[in-house]
CSV table of C-alpha atoms in Angstrom, one decimal:
chain,number,residue,atom,x,y,z
A,56,UNK,CA,67.1,8.3,11.3
A,57,UNK,CA,63.7,7.7,13.2
A,58,UNK,CA,64.1,6.3,16.4
A,59,UNK,CA,62.7,2.2,16.4
A,60,UNK,CA,60.4,3.3,18.9
A,61,UNK,CA,58.6,5.7,17.0
A,62,UNK,CA,58.3,3.6,13.8
A,63,UNK,CA,56.9,1.2,16.0
A,64,UNK,CA,53.7,3.2,17.0
A,65,UNK,CA,53.0,4.3,13.7
A,66,UNK,CA,53.2,0.9,12.6
A,67,UNK,CA,51.1,-0.1,15.7
A,68,UNK,CA,48.5,2.9,14.7
A,69,UNK,CA,48.5,2.1,10.8
A,70,UNK,CA,47.4,-1.7,11.9
A,71,UNK,CA,44.6,-0.2,15.1
A,72,UNK,CA,43.3,1.4,11.6
A,73,UNK,CA,43.0,-1.2,9.2
A,74,UNK,CA,41.3,-3.3,11.6
A,75,UNK,CA,39.4,-0.2,12.2
A,76,UNK,CA,38.0,0.4,8.8
A,77,UNK,CA,37.2,-3.7,8.8
A,78,UNK,CA,35.2,-3.8,11.2
A,79,UNK,CA,33.3,-0.6,8.8
A,80,UNK,CA,33.7,-2.9,6.6
A,81,UNK,CA,31.9,-5.8,8.5
A,82,UNK,CA,29.0,-3.9,9.8
A,83,UNK,CA,28.3,-2.2,6.3
A,84,UNK,CA,28.3,-5.2,5.0
A,85,UNK,CA,26.1,-6.8,7.4
A,86,UNK,CA,23.8,-3.8,7.2
A,87,UNK,CA,22.9,-4.3,3.4
A,88,UNK,CA,22.5,-8.4,3.7
A,89,UNK,CA,20.4,-6.8,6.6
A,90,UNK,CA,18.6,-4.9,4.7
A,91,UNK,CA,18.0,-7.1,1.2
A,92,UNK,CA,17.1,-9.9,4.3
A,93,UNK,CA,13.9,-7.4,5.0
A,94,UNK,CA,13.2,-6.5,1.5
A,95,UNK,CA,13.2,-9.8,0.1
A,96,UNK,CA,10.4,-10.3,3.6
A,97,UNK,CA,8.1,-7.5,2.5
A,98,UNK,CA,8.2,-8.6,-1.2
A,99,UNK,CA,6.7,-12.1,-0.2
A,100,UNK,CA,4.6,-10.7,2.6
A,101,UNK,CA,3.4,-8.5,0.3
A,102,UNK,CA,2.8,-10.4,-2.5
A,103,UNK,CA,1.3,-13.3,-0.2
A,104,UNK,CA,-0.9,-10.7,1.5
A,105,UNK,CA,-2.1,-9.4,-2.5
A,106,UNK,CA,-2.8,-12.4,-3.8
A,107,UNK,CA,-4.4,-13.9,-0.5
A,108,UNK,CA,-6.7,-11.2,-0.2
A,109,UNK,CA,-8.0,-11.1,-3.5
A,110,UNK,CA,-8.8,-14.5,-4.1
A,111,UNK,CA,-10.5,-14.4,-0.3
A,112,UNK,CA,-12.6,-11.8,-0.8
A,113,UNK,CA,-13.8,-13.4,-4.1
A,114,UNK,CA,-14.6,-16.4,-3.0
A,115,UNK,CA,-16.1,-15.2,0.3
A,116,UNK,CA,-18.5,-12.7,-1.8
A,117,UNK,CA,-19.8,-15.6,-4.2
A,118,UNK,CA,-19.7,-18.9,-1.7
A,119,UNK,CA,-23.1,-20.5,-0.7
A,120,UNK,CA,-23.0,-18.4,2.7
A,121,UNK,CA,-25.1,-16.4,4.3
A,122,UNK,CA,-23.9,-12.9,2.5
A,123,UNK,CA,-22.2,-10.4,4.8
A,124,UNK,CA,-22.7,-6.8,4.6
A,125,UNK,CA,-19.1,-5.5,3.3
A,126,UNK,CA,-19.7,-1.7,4.8
A,127,UNK,CA,-19.1,-3.4,8.0
A,128,UNK,CA,-15.9,-5.3,6.9
A,129,UNK,CA,-14.1,-2.2,6.4
A,130,UNK,CA,-15.3,-0.5,9.3
A,131,UNK,CA,-13.7,-3.4,11.6
A,132,UNK,CA,-10.9,-3.0,9.4
A,133,UNK,CA,-10.5,0.5,10.0
A,134,UNK,CA,-11.3,0.0,13.6
A,135,UNK,CA,-8.4,-3.0,14.0
A,136,UNK,CA,-5.8,0.0,11.9
A,137,UNK,CA,-6.1,3.0,14.5
A,138,UNK,CA,-4.9,1.2,17.7
A,139,UNK,CA,-2.2,-0.4,15.5
A,140,UNK,CA,-1.3,2.7,14.4
A,141,UNK,CA,-1.4,3.6,17.8
A,142,UNK,CA,1.2,1.2,19.5
A,143,UNK,CA,3.4,1.3,16.3
A,144,UNK,CA,3.8,5.2,16.7
A,145,UNK,CA,4.3,4.9,20.7
A,146,UNK,CA,7.1,2.5,19.5
A,147,UNK,CA,8.5,5.1,17.1
A,148,UNK,CA,8.3,7.9,19.4
A,149,UNK,CA,10.4,5.5,22.6
A,150,UNK,CA,7.8,5.7,25.0
A,151,UNK,CA,3.3,6.6,25.1
A,152,UNK,CA,4.1,9.4,27.3
A,153,UNK,CA,6.6,10.4,23.8
A,154,UNK,CA,3.6,9.5,21.7
A,155,UNK,CA,0.6,11.6,24.0
A,156,UNK,CA,3.2,14.3,23.2
A,157,UNK,CA,2.9,13.9,19.8
A,158,UNK,CA,-0.5,13.6,19.7
A,159,UNK,CA,-1.0,17.1,21.7
A,160,UNK,CA,1.8,18.1,19.2
A,161,UNK,CA,0.8,16.9,16.0
A,162,UNK,CA,-3.3,16.1,15.9
A,163,UNK,CA,-4.5,18.5,18.4
A,164,UNK,CA,-2.3,21.3,18.4
A,165,UNK,CA,-2.5,21.4,14.1
A,166,UNK,CA,-6.3,21.0,13.5
A,167,UNK,CA,-6.3,22.8,9.5
A,168,UNK,CA,-3.5,19.7,8.9
A,169,UNK,CA,-5.5,16.6,10.6
A,170,UNK,CA,-8.5,17.9,8.7
A,171,UNK,CA,-6.4,17.7,5.3
A,172,UNK,CA,-6.7,14.3,6.7
A,173,UNK,CA,-9.9,14.3,5.8
A,174,UNK,CA,-10.2,14.1,1.8
A,175,UNK,CA,-7.9,10.9,2.0
A,176,UNK,CA,-9.7,9.1,4.2
A,177,UNK,CA,-13.2,10.1,2.3
A,178,UNK,CA,-11.7,8.5,-0.8
A,179,UNK,CA,-9.9,5.4,0.7
A,180,UNK,CA,-13.2,4.3,2.5
A,181,UNK,CA,-15.2,4.7,-0.3
A,182,UNK,CA,-12.7,2.5,-2.5
A,183,UNK,CA,-12.5,0.2,-0.2
A,184,UNK,CA,-16.1,-0.7,-0.2
A,185,UNK,CA,-16.0,-0.7,-4.3
A,186,UNK,CA,-13.2,-2.9,-4.2
A,187,UNK,CA,-15.9,-5.2,-2.5
A,188,UNK,CA,-18.5,-4.8,-5.3
A,189,UNK,CA,-15.5,-5.4,-8.3
A,190,UNK,CA,-14.7,-8.7,-7.0
A,191,UNK,CA,-18.3,-9.8,-6.1
A,192,UNK,CA,-19.4,-9.6,-10.3
A,193,UNK,CA,-15.2,-10.1,-11.6
A,194,UNK,CA,-12.9,-13.3,-11.3
A,195,UNK,CA,-9.9,-12.7,-9.9
A,196,UNK,CA,-7.4,-12.1,-12.2
A,197,UNK,CA,-9.3,-9.4,-14.4
A,198,UNK,CA,-10.0,-7.5,-11.5
A,199,UNK,CA,-6.0,-7.9,-10.7
A,200,UNK,CA,-5.2,-6.8,-14.2
A,201,UNK,CA,-8.0,-3.8,-14.3
A,202,UNK,CA,-6.9,-3.0,-11.1
A,203,UNK,CA,-3.5,-2.5,-12.1
A,204,UNK,CA,-4.8,1.3,-14.0
A,205,UNK,CA,-4.3,2.9,-10.6
A,206,UNK,CA,-0.6,3.0,-11.7
A,207,UNK,CA,-1.7,5.3,-15.1
A,208,UNK,CA,-4.0,7.6,-12.8
A,209,UNK,CA,-0.6,7.4,-9.7
A,210,UNK,CA,1.4,8.9,-12.8
A,211,UNK,CA,-1.7,11.4,-14.0
A,212,UNK,CA,-2.0,12.9,-10.0
A,213,UNK,CA,1.8,12.9,-10.0
A,214,UNK,CA,2.3,15.2,-13.1
A,215,UNK,CA,-0.8,17.8,-11.1
A,216,UNK,CA,-0.3,17.5,-7.3
A,217,UNK,CA,3.5,16.9,-7.3
A,218,UNK,CA,5.0,18.9,-10.4
A,219,UNK,CA,6.9,15.3,-11.7
A,220,UNK,CA,8.4,14.8,-14.7
A,221,UNK,CA,8.3,11.3,-16.2
A,222,UNK,CA,11.1,9.5,-18.4
A,223,UNK,CA,10.4,7.5,-21.8
A,224,UNK,CA,10.6,4.1,-20.9
A,225,UNK,CA,7.7,5.4,-18.4
A,226,UNK,CA,5.4,6.8,-21.0
A,227,UNK,CA,6.1,3.3,-23.0
A,228,UNK,CA,5.0,1.6,-19.4
A,229,UNK,CA,1.6,3.9,-19.1
A,230,UNK,CA,0.7,2.8,-22.7
A,231,UNK,CA,1.5,-0.6,-21.9
A,232,UNK,CA,-1.1,-0.6,-19.5
A,233,UNK,CA,-3.4,1.0,-21.3
A,234,UNK,CA,-4.0,-1.8,-24.0
A,235,UNK,CA,-3.6,-4.5,-20.8
A,236,UNK,CA,-6.8,-2.9,-18.9
A,237,UNK,CA,-8.9,-3.1,-22.9
A,238,UNK,CA,-7.7,-6.4,-23.8
A,239,UNK,CA,-9.3,-7.7,-20.3
A,240,UNK,CA,-12.3,-5.7,-19.9
A,241,UNK,CA,-14.1,-7.9,-22.3
A,242,UNK,CA,-17.1,-8.4,-19.9
A,243,UNK,CA,-18.6,-11.3,-21.9
A,244,UNK,CA,-15.0,-13.3,-20.5
A,245,UNK,CA,-15.3,-11.4,-16.9
A,246,UNK,CA,-18.3,-12.6,-15.5
A,247,UNK,CA,-17.3,-14.5,-12.6
A,248,UNK,CA,-20.4,-16.2,-11.9
A,249,UNK,CA,-24.7,-16.7,-12.8
A,250,UNK,CA,-25.6,-13.3,-11.1
A,251,UNK,CA,-22.5,-11.2,-11.4
A,252,UNK,CA,-22.7,-8.3,-13.6
A,253,UNK,CA,-19.3,-7.7,-15.3
A,254,UNK,CA,-20.0,-3.9,-16.6
A,255,UNK,CA,-20.4,-2.8,-12.8
A,256,UNK,CA,-17.9,-5.1,-11.9
A,257,UNK,CA,-15.5,-3.0,-14.5
A,258,UNK,CA,-16.9,0.3,-13.3
A,259,UNK,CA,-16.6,-0.4,-9.6
A,260,UNK,CA,-12.8,-1.1,-10.3
A,261,UNK,CA,-11.6,1.5,-12.5
A,262,UNK,CA,-13.5,4.3,-10.0
A,263,UNK,CA,-11.2,2.6,-7.1
A,264,UNK,CA,-8.4,2.8,-9.0
A,265,UNK,CA,-9.6,6.4,-9.5
A,266,UNK,CA,-9.6,7.4,-5.7
A,267,UNK,CA,-6.9,4.9,-4.8
A,268,UNK,CA,-4.1,6.5,-7.1
A,269,UNK,CA,-5.7,10.5,-5.9
A,270,UNK,CA,-5.2,9.8,-2.4
A,271,UNK,CA,-2.2,8.1,-2.5
A,272,UNK,CA,-0.4,11.2,-4.2
A,273,UNK,CA,-2.7,13.2,-2.0
A,274,UNK,CA,-1.2,11.8,1.1
A,275,UNK,CA,2.5,11.5,-0.3
A,276,UNK,CA,2.4,15.4,-1.1
A,277,UNK,CA,1.9,15.4,2.7
A,278,UNK,CA,3.7,13.1,4.2
A,279,UNK,CA,6.9,14.9,2.0
A,280,UNK,CA,6.0,18.4,3.1
A,281,UNK,CA,8.4,19.3,5.5
A,282,UNK,CA,8.1,19.6,9.4
A,283,UNK,CA,8.7,21.9,11.8
A,284,UNK,CA,7.3,19.6,14.6
A,285,UNK,CA,10.6,19.9,17.5
A,286,UNK,CA,9.2,17.0,19.9
A,287,UNK,CA,11.4,13.5,20.2
A,288,UNK,CA,10.9,11.2,17.8
A,289,UNK,CA,8.6,13.0,15.7
A,290,UNK,CA,10.7,12.0,12.2
A,291,UNK,CA,10.3,8.8,12.8
A,292,UNK,CA,6.9,8.2,14.4
A,293,UNK,CA,5.5,10.9,11.3
A,294,UNK,CA,4.2,8.0,8.9
A,295,UNK,CA,2.3,6.4,12.1
A,296,UNK,CA,1.2,10.2,13.0
A,297,UNK,CA,0.0,11.0,9.6
A,298,UNK,CA,-2.0,7.7,9.6
A,299,UNK,CA,-3.6,8.2,12.7
A,300,UNK,CA,-4.6,11.1,11.7
A,301,UNK,CA,-6.0,9.3,8.5
A,302,UNK,CA,-8.0,7.1,11.2
A,303,UNK,CA,-9.6,9.4,12.7
A,304,UNK,CA,-12.0,10.5,9.6
A,305,UNK,CA,-11.9,7.0,8.3
A,306,UNK,CA,-13.3,5.1,10.9
A,307,UNK,CA,-16.6,7.8,11.4
A,308,UNK,CA,-16.6,7.6,7.6
A,309,UNK,CA,-17.2,3.7,7.6
A,310,UNK,CA,-20.2,4.1,10.3
A,311,UNK,CA,-21.5,6.7,9.0
A,312,UNK,CA,-21.6,4.5,5.9
A,313,UNK,CA,-22.8,1.5,7.5
A,314,UNK,CA,-25.5,3.7,9.3
A,315,UNK,CA,-26.6,5.3,5.5
A,316,UNK,CA,-26.5,2.3,3.6
A,317,UNK,CA,-27.4,-0.8,6.2
A,318,UNK,CA,-29.3,0.0,9.0
A,319,UNK,CA,-32.3,-1.7,8.3
A,320,UNK,CA,-29.8,-5.2,7.7
A,321,UNK,CA,-28.0,-4.3,10.7
A,322,UNK,CA,-31.2,-3.9,12.8
A,323,UNK,CA,-32.7,-7.2,11.6
A,324,UNK,CA,-29.9,-10.1,11.2
A,325,UNK,CA,-27.1,-7.8,13.2
A,326,UNK,CA,-24.0,-6.2,12.6
A,327,UNK,CA,-22.2,-9.5,12.3
A,328,UNK,CA,-24.5,-11.4,10.4
A,329,UNK,CA,-22.6,-13.9,7.9
A,330,UNK,CA,-19.7,-13.6,9.7
A,331,UNK,CA,-17.4,-17.0,9.8
A,332,UNK,CA,-13.6,-17.1,10.4
A,333,UNK,CA,-13.2,-16.6,6.6
A,334,UNK,CA,-14.5,-12.9,6.8
A,335,UNK,CA,-12.7,-12.7,10.0
A,336,UNK,CA,-10.0,-13.6,7.8
A,337,UNK,CA,-10.9,-11.4,5.3
A,338,UNK,CA,-11.1,-8.3,7.7
A,339,UNK,CA,-7.5,-9.2,9.1
A,340,UNK,CA,-6.0,-9.0,5.6
A,341,UNK,CA,-7.1,-5.3,4.9
A,342,UNK,CA,-5.8,-3.7,8.1
A,343,UNK,CA,-2.7,-5.9,7.7
A,344,UNK,CA,-2.4,-4.3,4.5
A,345,UNK,CA,-1.9,-0.6,5.4
A,346,UNK,CA,0.9,-1.8,7.6
A,347,UNK,CA,2.8,-3.9,5.1
A,348,UNK,CA,2.8,-1.0,2.6
A,349,UNK,CA,4.4,1.4,5.7
A,350,UNK,CA,6.5,-1.4,6.0
A,351,UNK,CA,7.5,-1.2,2.4
A,352,UNK,CA,8.1,2.6,2.7
A,353,UNK,CA,10.0,2.1,5.5
A,354,UNK,CA,12.3,-1.2,4.3
A,355,UNK,CA,11.9,-1.0,0.5
A,356,UNK,CA,10.7,0.9,-2.1
A,357,UNK,CA,8.3,1.4,-5.4
A,358,UNK,CA,10.2,-0.7,-7.3
A,359,UNK,CA,9.7,-3.6,-5.0
A,360,UNK,CA,5.9,-3.1,-4.3
A,361,UNK,CA,5.4,-2.8,-8.5
A,362,UNK,CA,7.0,-6.0,-8.4
A,363,UNK,CA,5.2,-7.1,-5.9
A,364,UNK,CA,1.9,-6.5,-7.7
A,365,UNK,CA,3.5,-8.3,-10.8
A,366,UNK,CA,4.1,-11.1,-9.1
A,367,UNK,CA,0.4,-11.0,-7.4
A,368,UNK,CA,-1.2,-11.1,-11.4
A,369,UNK,CA,0.3,-14.1,-11.5
A,370,UNK,CA,0.1,-16.1,-9.4
A,371,UNK,CA,-3.8,-15.2,-8.4
A,372,UNK,CA,-4.3,-16.6,-12.2
A,373,UNK,CA,-2.4,-19.9,-11.6
A,374,UNK,CA,-4.6,-20.5,-9.1
A,375,UNK,CA,-8.0,-19.1,-10.2
A,376,UNK,CA,-7.6,-21.9,-12.9
A,377,UNK,CA,-8.4,-24.3,-10.6
A,378,UNK,CA,-9.7,-22.7,-7.5
A,379,UNK,CA,-12.6,-20.8,-9.8
A,380,UNK,CA,-12.5,-22.5,-13.0
A,381,UNK,CA,-11.1,-19.3,-14.8
A,382,UNK,CA,-9.9,-20.6,-18.5
A,383,UNK,CA,-7.4,-18.8,-19.6
A,384,UNK,CA,-8.2,-17.0,-22.9
A,385,UNK,CA,-5.2,-15.5,-25.4
A,386,UNK,CA,-6.6,-12.3,-25.4
A,387,UNK,CA,-6.4,-12.5,-21.1
A,388,UNK,CA,-3.1,-13.6,-21.2
A,389,UNK,CA,-2.1,-10.8,-23.6
A,390,UNK,CA,-3.9,-8.1,-21.7
A,391,UNK,CA,-1.8,-9.5,-18.3
A,392,UNK,CA,1.4,-9.9,-19.9
A,393,UNK,CA,1.6,-6.2,-20.8
A,394,UNK,CA,0.3,-5.4,-17.4
A,395,UNK,CA,3.0,-8.0,-15.7
A,396,UNK,CA,5.7,-5.7,-18.1
A,397,UNK,CA,4.6,-2.6,-17.3
A,398,UNK,CA,4.9,-2.4,-14.0
A,399,UNK,CA,8.4,-3.7,-13.6
A,400,UNK,CA,9.1,-1.1,-16.8
A,401,UNK,CA,8.1,1.9,-15.2
A,402,UNK,CA,9.4,0.4,-11.5
A,403,UNK,CA,13.0,0.3,-13.4
A,404,UNK,CA,12.6,3.9,-15.0
A,405,UNK,CA,15.8,5.8,-13.9
A,406,UNK,CA,14.7,8.8,-11.7
A,407,UNK,CA,13.6,11.9,-13.2
A,408,UNK,CA,15.3,15.1,-11.5
A,409,UNK,CA,12.4,18.1,-11.3
A,410,UNK,CA,13.6,19.9,-8.2
A,411,UNK,CA,11.0,18.8,-5.8
A,412,UNK,CA,12.8,21.5,-3.3
A,413,UNK,CA,9.2,21.8,-1.4
A,414,UNK,CA,9.1,18.1,-0.5
A,415,UNK,CA,11.4,15.6,1.3
A,416,UNK,CA,12.5,12.2,1.6
A,417,UNK,CA,10.3,9.9,4.5
A,418,UNK,CA,12.2,9.1,7.0
A,419,UNK,CA,14.3,5.7,6.1
A,420,UNK,CA,16.2,4.9,9.4
A,421,UNK,CA,13.7,6.1,12.1
A,422,UNK,CA,15.9,6.9,16.1
A,423,UNK,CA,14.2,3.7,18.2
A,424,UNK,CA,14.8,4.8,20.4
A,425,UNK,CA,6.3,3.2,9.3
A,426,UNK,CA,1.8,-0.2,6.0
């Protein structure tokens, strides 16, 4: 027979183990609830930003007011992103001293890796300018639907650059996206105002979609490339460091674009001609968009991004009816429905294992010390 003392100690140990297990379950439940709240918040903010930027950009370009230069707006948005990314990288690295060390090792110490960021930087800058052209000549709902064709180009670039495979439901989604784009590509109904050129708008938005998808896949390849940096905080700050490398090229390229295309206008009317509170809000939302994408990569996933795009199409279409007197034609409803269903279907497709051994997942749990 075991002594009563041993039995009591064993019972106490079991009780303590049960208590620890309950505590761990409680912590896990709290973490899951926190992540769900973060995903919901990111989804809401992304839908609001995506819908608002499209409506405000279109209104700012078509209203009766002194016109502003889109190239200046793009350059100012890039100028706002760079210090923000520097601050976030310092926060991820734990201090500004850690940030300086990371910049010395990963930016200055790896010039060829930094130089590779020039490719997506050029594409992003051209894309930003093309979006202003598109929203000047197309109504917001048509723009939103056609711009979702970037999912098709993203899939094609992923097949080429990342050797990914698509499952059947994703191919069906791409077909639906194609038909959705064809349905809304009627230049007779897409005219947003009397002086609009819908054909130019379609060309601009499709070109922006190609540039956006190609640069995004290229940038994803760079982000997922295995890093050999051993500096503390390097993994947590990797997303922001890459964005800093992008900004080092994107800002000068945007400034060169201003000098090459609008220098005479700037000399005559000034750099901020036509800027008011609305235009500054457009600049701010363009800058915030990149940070929201980074937050999506950290707190959510591609499914949230696709759901946000689908919801943004719905909201911008509904708001365009009273704001811009947009007429909901049956063929547009069919095209928009195809696009929304395709976005959800593509996002919810099961993952296909393809042995991408050369890459590693993005850091999703940075140590403190991602638009």
